[in-house]
Amino acid sequence: AFLAALMILNSLSFGQVKFRVKNLNADSLVALIHEKEGTEKIDALNLLSNVICRKNIDSSILLASQAIELSEKLEYQKGLADGYFNVGNGYFLLDSLQPTISNYLKALRIYEDLEPTEEYGNLCMLLGFINYVSGRFETEPDYGKRALQIYHSIGDSAGQSMVYLGTATVKELLQDSDSALYFIDQALLFIDPEKASNEGAIIYNEKGLTHYFRYMRSGDTADYKNAIHWFYKALELPDLYCGIKARVYINLGGTYLALNTKESVAKGLGYFQKIENLADTCFDAYDFKLIIANVKGWRDFNQGNFHQAIDRFNESLEIIEERLPHLSINAYREPVLAYNWKYHHKVYKQSSYWGLY
């Protein structure tokens, strides 16, 4: 039961995939739109669409649509591709998958005939992510490979790190731990964990999880110790975002529970309590309360504490029902996490009903 619960968390490391928004001044871009003509105006429209998309989705889609209209008149292919990509991003943030994919694929067909750009790489990463959450793991690496080539050609190290980590996640889901560890190490080559602590913590967390899964499959205590080592290494990084810290806490706690000694169980439950303490003040951490209730329910079940197990599974279902109406993609620090959580809520709902049965 612990393995099943923590296997779901593996995909949370895909939160390293960024919904990338440029950090530019919106007011200056508005002025630029009024000053410029032709393709420069189109570029400014697309830039502003990207900059404001998290805060004002409808306006972002409108600006991108204007860029598409002007690009068609001027036969400006780069502006057209960026416009379709930005419209797709707007629908991604609205959690409307069909128009997201439709616009992404329109952009893709145009980008394929143009010089590589960051937008083209970002598009391939998001298409890979969508295939990933849809369970099409064999298709995801194709987009990942394409994104890697693009990021490499334009010298985007952060993008290359994202691709390698995403590939590692898929390899682990396919139970190819050796390849997963290789791609994690490749991801580490492109960032400095001390300077990019949150990104570093996610990669260290992924490395810990990969060793955890190997331990659960083989029982090799060396992998158990490696898992613990990398989780602690993640927590040692400075200024971690609370949601990332909670993610490491639950994987560390679950690993201690998996050893199933009196001392390790006490340690594991202690890390679960740390998440409970974070949950009321951290939006991303709150959802881990659902996992804790579910894992504790299965633990009580395995120990024959059936009445307590029933209470835990019901608590898990209550959290799901309370949370789902408020599970807005744009509310999360990274929108890709919301897609993950929507899937996870369904899985844990199924698990809780199975436990009650």
PDB file of C-alpha atoms in Angstrom, residues 7-15 17 125-141 166 169-171 173 206 336 340 343-344:
ATOM      1  CA  MET A   7       4.443   5.615  -6.778  1.00  0.00           C
ATOM      2  CA  ILE A   8       1.840   8.307  -7.479  1.00  0.00           C
ATOM      3  CA  LEU A   9       4.185  10.911  -6.072  1.00  0.00           C
ATOM      4  CA  ASN A  10       6.835  10.038  -8.605  1.00  0.00           C
ATOM      5  CA  SER A  11       4.985  12.001 -11.248  1.00  0.00           C
ATOM      6  CA  LEU A  12       4.946  15.077  -9.028  1.00  0.00           C
ATOM      7  CA  SER A  13       8.587  15.527  -9.902  1.00  0.00           C
ATOM      8  CA  PHE A  14       7.305  16.512 -13.323  1.00  0.00           C
ATOM      9  CA  GLY A  15       6.542  19.772 -11.510  1.00  0.00           C
ATOM     10  CA  VAL A  17       8.569  21.238 -15.950  1.00  0.00           C
ATOM     11  CA  MET A 125       7.917  20.240 -23.293  1.00  0.00           C
ATOM     12  CA  LEU A 126       4.239  20.984 -22.647  1.00  0.00           C
ATOM     13  CA  LEU A 127       3.102  18.507 -25.310  1.00  0.00           C
ATOM     14  CA  GLY A 128       5.323  15.900 -23.656  1.00  0.00           C
ATOM     15  CA  PHE A 129       3.812  16.759 -20.280  1.00  0.00           C
ATOM     16  CA  ILE A 130       0.250  16.420 -21.607  1.00  0.00           C
ATOM     17  CA  ASN A 131       1.080  12.989 -23.049  1.00  0.00           C
ATOM     18  CA  TYR A 132       2.645  12.073 -19.715  1.00  0.00           C
ATOM     19  CA  VAL A 133      -0.410  12.936 -17.594  1.00  0.00           C
ATOM     20  CA  SER A 134      -2.567  11.196 -20.203  1.00  0.00           C
ATOM     21  CA  GLY A 135      -0.589   7.980 -19.674  1.00  0.00           C
ATOM     22  CA  ARG A 136       1.029   7.983 -23.123  1.00  0.00           C
ATOM     23  CA  PHE A 137       4.536   7.421 -21.753  1.00  0.00           C
ATOM     24  CA  GLU A 138       5.988   6.054 -24.977  1.00  0.00           C
ATOM     25  CA  THR A 139       4.990   9.216 -26.858  1.00  0.00           C
ATOM     26  CA  GLU A 140       6.387  11.663 -24.267  1.00  0.00           C
ATOM     27  CA  PRO A 141      10.091  10.898 -24.902  1.00  0.00           C
ATOM     28  CA  GLY A 166      11.121  14.721 -17.207  1.00  0.00           C
ATOM     29  CA  THR A 169      10.438  10.442 -14.453  1.00  0.00           C
ATOM     30  CA  VAL A 170       9.122   8.527 -17.455  1.00  0.00           C
ATOM     31  CA  LYS A 171      11.977   5.988 -17.299  1.00  0.00           C
ATOM     32  CA  LEU A 173       7.518   4.769 -14.415  1.00  0.00           C
ATOM     33  CA  GLU A 206      13.650  12.508  -7.831  1.00  0.00           C
ATOM     34  CA  VAL A 336       1.543  21.748 -14.311  1.00  0.00           C
ATOM     35  CA  ASN A 340      -0.959  16.259 -11.623  1.00  0.00           C
ATOM     36  CA  TYR A 343      -5.180  13.036 -11.559  1.00  0.00           C
ATOM     37  CA  HIS A 344      -3.929  12.192  -8.057  1.00  0.00           C
TER      38      HIS A 344
END
